């Protein structure tokens, strides 16, 4: 079969682009080590309910640490547990989160807190709550039909 000159050219271009794309993909995957930037530890996603601290999600006051409160949060389709917490203004808060099923997001609207929760990983973020208000936590990773209903609330009170 005779191949037109242009067809050959396009074929070569297509193949080269694909190779370049795969190289870039390989480099970035290697660079990040297949781990979300906020993830610190591994967890079996099927055992989340029985592994501490995720066996007791919620807000806890802690002592002798660099933060005052820990928010242990479990994401699943299509909710966050807990759905709402109240933290005193000025507290240093450490968020410790994971997912029981698929990838979910954890974005605190109006702040720069934005984590990806991936099955098998524990994501952490420490922040100081210096403003009172109601901060909505939303899922910013599409996770299915109930994605837009996934919400939690961090209330910072005086
Ligand atoms: Cu969970 Cu989108």
PDB file of C-alpha atoms and ligand atoms in Angstrom:
ATOM      1  CA  UNK A   1       0.000   0.000   0.000  1.00  0.00           C
ATOM      2  CA  UNK A   2       1.339   3.386  -0.972  1.00  0.00           C
ATOM      3  CA  UNK A   3       1.522   5.933   1.811  1.00  0.00           C
ATOM      4  CA  UNK A   4       1.145   9.568   1.064  1.00  0.00           C
ATOM      5  CA  UNK A   5       4.031  11.755   2.107  1.00  0.00           C
ATOM      6  CA  UNK A   6       1.833  13.798   4.428  1.00  0.00           C
ATOM      7  CA  UNK A   7       0.350  10.757   6.061  1.00  0.00           C
ATOM      8  CA  UNK A   8       3.815   9.520   6.910  1.00  0.00           C
ATOM      9  CA  UNK A   9       4.708  12.907   8.306  1.00  0.00           C
ATOM     10  CA  UNK A  10       1.620  13.025  10.502  1.00  0.00           C
ATOM     11  CA  UNK A  11       2.199   9.484  11.658  1.00  0.00           C
ATOM     12  CA  UNK A  12       5.761  10.344  12.689  1.00  0.00           C
ATOM     13  CA  UNK A  13       4.605  13.502  14.442  1.00  0.00           C
ATOM     14  CA  UNK A  14       1.884  11.593  16.285  1.00  0.00           C
ATOM     15  CA  UNK A  15       4.273   8.876  17.413  1.00  0.00           C
ATOM     16  CA  UNK A  16       6.885  11.406  18.568  1.00  0.00           C
ATOM     17  CA  UNK A  17       4.275  13.374  20.538  1.00  0.00           C
ATOM     18  CA  UNK A  18       3.129  10.183  22.199  1.00  0.00           C
ATOM     19  CA  UNK A  19       6.681   9.227  23.167  1.00  0.00           C
ATOM     20  CA  UNK A  20       7.386  12.729  24.505  1.00  0.00           C
ATOM     21  CA  UNK A  21       4.104  12.649  26.447  1.00  0.00           C
ATOM     22  CA  UNK A  22       4.948   9.278  27.970  1.00  0.00           C
ATOM     23  CA  UNK A  23       8.412  10.502  28.963  1.00  0.00           C
ATOM     24  CA  UNK A  24       6.948  13.581  30.675  1.00  0.00           C
ATOM     25  CA  UNK A  25       4.347  11.407  32.390  1.00  0.00           C
ATOM     26  CA  UNK A  26       7.065   9.024  33.534  1.00  0.00           C
ATOM     27  CA  UNK A  27       9.227  11.836  34.880  1.00  0.00           C
ATOM     28  CA  UNK A  28       6.408  13.504  36.821  1.00  0.00           C
ATOM     29  CA  UNK A  29       5.218  10.176  38.212  1.00  0.00           C
ATOM     30  CA  UNK A  30       8.748   9.392  39.328  1.00  0.00           C
ATOM     31  CA  UNK A  31       9.263  12.859  40.756  1.00  0.00           C
ATOM     32  CA  UNK A  32       6.120  12.699  42.898  1.00  0.00           C
ATOM     33  CA  UNK A  33       6.682   9.089  43.816  1.00  0.00           C
ATOM     34  CA  UNK A  34       3.005   8.296  43.123  1.00  0.00           C
ATOM     35  CA  UNK A  35       2.103   9.957  46.382  1.00  0.00           C
ATOM     36  CA  UNK A  36      -0.143  12.971  46.895  1.00  0.00           C
ATOM     37  CA  UNK A  37       1.933  15.885  48.254  1.00  0.00           C
ATOM     38  CA  UNK A  38      -0.077  16.119  51.478  1.00  0.00           C
ATOM     39  CA  UNK A  39       0.082  12.381  52.216  1.00  0.00           C
ATOM     40  CA  UNK A  40       2.309  11.281  55.067  1.00  0.00           C
ATOM     41  CA  UNK A  41       1.409   7.665  55.681  1.00  0.00           C
ATOM     42  CA  UNK A  42      -0.247   4.593  54.256  1.00  0.00           C
ATOM     43  CA  UNK A  43      -3.441   2.906  55.406  1.00  0.00           C
ATOM     44  CA  UNK A  44      -5.453  -0.061  54.174  1.00  0.00           C
ATOM     45  CA  UNK A  45      -8.588   1.658  52.802  1.00  0.00           C
ATOM     46  CA  UNK A  46     -10.720  -1.370  53.701  1.00  0.00           C
ATOM     47  CA  UNK A  47      -9.679  -1.172  57.348  1.00  0.00           C
ATOM     48  CA  UNK A  48     -10.214   2.570  57.864  1.00  0.00           C
ATOM     49  CA  UNK A  49     -13.140   2.015  60.260  1.00  0.00           C
ATOM     50  CA  UNK A  50     -11.076  -0.062  62.653  1.00  0.00           C
ATOM     51  CA  UNK A  51      -7.672   1.641  62.449  1.00  0.00           C
ATOM     52  CA  UNK A  52      -6.898   4.495  64.858  1.00  0.00           C
ATOM     53  CA  UNK A  53      -7.402   7.388  64.710  1.00  0.00           C
ATOM     54  CA  UNK A  54     -10.008   6.846  61.966  1.00  0.00           C
ATOM     55  CA  UNK A  55     -12.049   4.445  64.103  1.00  0.00           C
ATOM     56  CA  UNK A  56     -13.153   7.583  65.969  1.00  0.00           C
ATOM     57  CA  UNK A  57     -13.547  10.477  63.521  1.00  0.00           C
ATOM     58  CA  UNK A  58     -14.108  13.908  64.967  1.00  0.00           C
ATOM     59  CA  UNK A  59     -12.407  16.804  66.685  1.00  0.00           C
ATOM     60  CA  UNK A  60     -10.065  16.103  69.580  1.00  0.00           C
ATOM     61  CA  UNK A  61      -8.216  18.445  71.916  1.00  0.00           C
ATOM     62  CA  UNK A  62      -4.621  17.312  72.272  1.00  0.00           C
ATOM     63  CA  UNK A  63      -1.834  18.170  74.688  1.00  0.00           C
ATOM     64  CA  UNK A  64       1.930  18.323  74.341  1.00  0.00           C
ATOM     65  CA  UNK A  65       1.865  18.742  70.578  1.00  0.00           C
ATOM     66  CA  UNK A  66       2.586  21.656  68.286  1.00  0.00           C
ATOM     67  CA  UNK A  67      -1.140  21.910  67.599  1.00  0.00           C
ATOM     68  CA  UNK A  68      -4.155  22.215  69.924  1.00  0.00           C
ATOM     69  CA  UNK A  69      -6.765  20.192  68.063  1.00  0.00           C
ATOM     70  CA  UNK A  70      -6.835  17.275  65.692  1.00  0.00           C
ATOM     71  CA  UNK A  71      -9.606  16.888  63.177  1.00  0.00           C
ATOM     72  CA  UNK A  72      -9.765  13.230  62.201  1.00  0.00           C
ATOM     73  CA  UNK A  73     -11.858  13.010  59.071  1.00  0.00           C
ATOM     74  CA  UNK A  74     -13.025  10.110  56.932  1.00  0.00           C
ATOM     75  CA  UNK A  75     -14.325  10.734  53.422  1.00  0.00           C
ATOM     76  CA  UNK A  76     -16.539   8.282  51.588  1.00  0.00           C
ATOM     77  CA  UNK A  77     -19.121   8.453  48.806  1.00  0.00           C
ATOM     78  CA  UNK A  78     -20.720  10.954  49.399  1.00  0.00           C
ATOM     79  CA  UNK A  79     -20.026  12.353  52.824  1.00  0.00           C
ATOM     80  CA  UNK A  80     -17.450  13.507  55.296  1.00  0.00           C
ATOM     81  CA  UNK A  81     -17.378  12.203  58.836  1.00  0.00           C
ATOM     82  CA  UNK A  82     -17.667  14.405  60.859  1.00  0.00           C
ATOM     83  CA  UNK A  83     -20.084  16.636  58.972  1.00  0.00           C
ATOM     84  CA  UNK A  84     -19.470  19.633  61.205  1.00  0.00           C
ATOM     85  CA  UNK A  85     -17.011  20.718  63.906  1.00  0.00           C
ATOM     86  CA  UNK A  86     -16.597  23.780  66.062  1.00  0.00           C
ATOM     87  CA  UNK A  87     -13.100  25.028  66.906  1.00  0.00           C
ATOM     88  CA  UNK A  88     -12.100  28.043  69.027  1.00  0.00           C
ATOM     89  CA  UNK A  89     -10.482  30.932  67.175  1.00  0.00           C
ATOM     90  CA  UNK A  90      -6.698  31.073  67.501  1.00  0.00           C
ATOM     91  CA  UNK A  91      -6.338  27.304  67.729  1.00  0.00           C
ATOM     92  CA  UNK A  92      -3.719  25.441  65.848  1.00  0.00           C
ATOM     93  CA  UNK A  93      -5.527  22.648  64.020  1.00  0.00           C
ATOM     94  CA  UNK A  94      -4.117  19.541  62.450  1.00  0.00           C
ATOM     95  CA  UNK A  95      -6.358  17.892  59.872  1.00  0.00           C
ATOM     96  CA  UNK A  96      -5.779  14.162  59.455  1.00  0.00           C
ATOM     97  CA  UNK A  97      -7.850  12.698  56.654  1.00  0.00           C
ATOM     98  CA  UNK A  98      -8.309   9.668  54.467  1.00  0.00           C
ATOM     99  CA  UNK A  99     -10.885   8.024  52.201  1.00  0.00           C
ATOM    100  CA  UNK A 100     -12.589   4.659  52.469  1.00  0.00           C
ATOM    101  CA  UNK A 101     -13.333   4.265  48.770  1.00  0.00           C
ATOM    102  CA  UNK A 102     -12.483   6.481  45.817  1.00  0.00           C
ATOM    103  CA  UNK A 103     -10.479   9.690  45.462  1.00  0.00           C
ATOM    104  CA  UNK A 104     -12.122  12.649  47.151  1.00  0.00           C
ATOM    105  CA  UNK A 105     -11.058  16.230  47.574  1.00  0.00           C
ATOM    106  CA  UNK A 106     -10.809  18.273  50.741  1.00  0.00           C
ATOM    107  CA  UNK A 107     -10.946  21.951  49.996  1.00  0.00           C
ATOM    108  CA  UNK A 108     -11.776  24.566  52.575  1.00  0.00           C
ATOM    109  CA  UNK A 109     -13.576  27.230  50.573  1.00  0.00           C
ATOM    110  CA  UNK A 110     -11.985  30.672  50.807  1.00  0.00           C
ATOM    111  CA  UNK A 111      -8.655  29.343  52.091  1.00  0.00           C
ATOM    112  CA  UNK A 112      -5.601  27.720  50.532  1.00  0.00           C
ATOM    113  CA  UNK A 113      -6.347  24.417  52.247  1.00  0.00           C
ATOM    114  CA  UNK A 114      -6.727  21.939  49.440  1.00  0.00           C
ATOM    115  CA  UNK A 115      -5.866  18.266  49.739  1.00  0.00           C
ATOM    116  CA  UNK A 116      -6.486  15.234  47.608  1.00  0.00           C
ATOM    117  CA  UNK A 117      -7.647  12.235  49.590  1.00  0.00           C
ATOM    118  CA  UNK A 118      -6.525   9.050  47.896  1.00  0.00           C
ATOM    119  CA  UNK A 119      -7.447   5.544  49.001  1.00  0.00           C
ATOM    120  CA  UNK A 120      -4.517   4.036  50.861  1.00  0.00           C
ATOM    121  CA  UNK A 121      -3.026   7.327  52.012  1.00  0.00           C
ATOM    122  CA  UNK A 122      -3.373   9.593  55.016  1.00  0.00           C
ATOM    123  CA  UNK A 123      -3.346  13.296  54.187  1.00  0.00           C
ATOM    124  CA  UNK A 124      -2.416  15.901  56.765  1.00  0.00           C
ATOM    125  CA  UNK A 125      -2.543  19.648  56.984  1.00  0.00           C
ATOM    126  CA  UNK A 126      -1.804  21.918  59.927  1.00  0.00           C
ATOM    127  CA  UNK A 127      -3.164  25.432  60.073  1.00  0.00           C
ATOM    128  CA  UNK A 128      -3.915  28.225  62.525  1.00  0.00           C
ATOM    129  CA  UNK A 129      -7.529  29.328  62.683  1.00  0.00           C
ATOM    130  CA  UNK A 130      -7.209  33.074  63.055  1.00  0.00           C
ATOM    131  CA  UNK A 131     -10.598  34.114  61.691  1.00  0.00           C
ATOM    132  CA  UNK A 132     -14.020  33.339  63.037  1.00  0.00           C
ATOM    133  CA  UNK A 133     -16.643  32.111  60.612  1.00  0.00           C
ATOM    134  CA  UNK A 134     -18.156  29.112  58.956  1.00  0.00           C
ATOM    135  CA  UNK A 135     -15.770  27.438  56.589  1.00  0.00           C
ATOM    136  CA  UNK A 136     -17.298  25.072  54.106  1.00  0.00           C
ATOM    137  CA  UNK A 137     -15.372  21.942  53.223  1.00  0.00           C
ATOM    138  CA  UNK A 138     -16.079  20.764  49.699  1.00  0.00           C
ATOM    139  CA  UNK A 139     -15.045  17.855  47.531  1.00  0.00           C
ATOM    140  CA  UNK A 140     -13.210  19.053  44.457  1.00  0.00           C
ATOM    141  CA  UNK A 141     -12.467  15.674  42.903  1.00  0.00           C
ATOM    142  CA  UNK A 142     -15.313  14.211  40.887  1.00  0.00           C
ATOM    143  CA  UNK A 143     -16.329  11.060  42.772  1.00  0.00           C
ATOM    144  CA  UNK A 144     -19.741  10.096  41.376  1.00  0.00           C
ATOM    145  CA  UNK A 145     -23.402  11.095  41.302  1.00  0.00           C
ATOM    146  CA  UNK A 146     -23.399  12.573  44.815  1.00  0.00           C
ATOM    147  CA  UNK A 147     -20.148  14.488  44.338  1.00  0.00           C
ATOM    148  CA  UNK A 148     -21.738  17.943  44.595  1.00  0.00           C
ATOM    149  CA  UNK A 149     -23.490  17.007  47.848  1.00  0.00           C
ATOM    150  CA  UNK A 150     -20.246  16.181  49.689  1.00  0.00           C
ATOM    151  CA  UNK A 151     -19.791  18.845  52.313  1.00  0.00           C
ATOM    152  CA  UNK A 152     -18.534  19.427  55.805  1.00  0.00           C
ATOM    153  CA  UNK A 153     -18.267  22.543  57.927  1.00  0.00           C
ATOM    154  CA  UNK A 154     -15.542  23.946  60.152  1.00  0.00           C
ATOM    155  CA  UNK A 155     -16.989  26.584  62.464  1.00  0.00           C
ATOM    156  CA  UNK A 156     -14.394  28.855  64.017  1.00  0.00           C
ATOM    157  CA  UNK A 157     -15.863  30.508  67.082  1.00  0.00           C
ATOM    158  CA  UNK A 158     -14.750  33.122  69.639  1.00  0.00           C
TER     159      UNK A 158
HETATM  160 CU1  LIG B   1     -16.170  13.239  46.887  1.00  0.00          CU
HETATM  161 CU2  LIG B   1     -16.365  14.479  44.882  1.00  0.00          CU
END
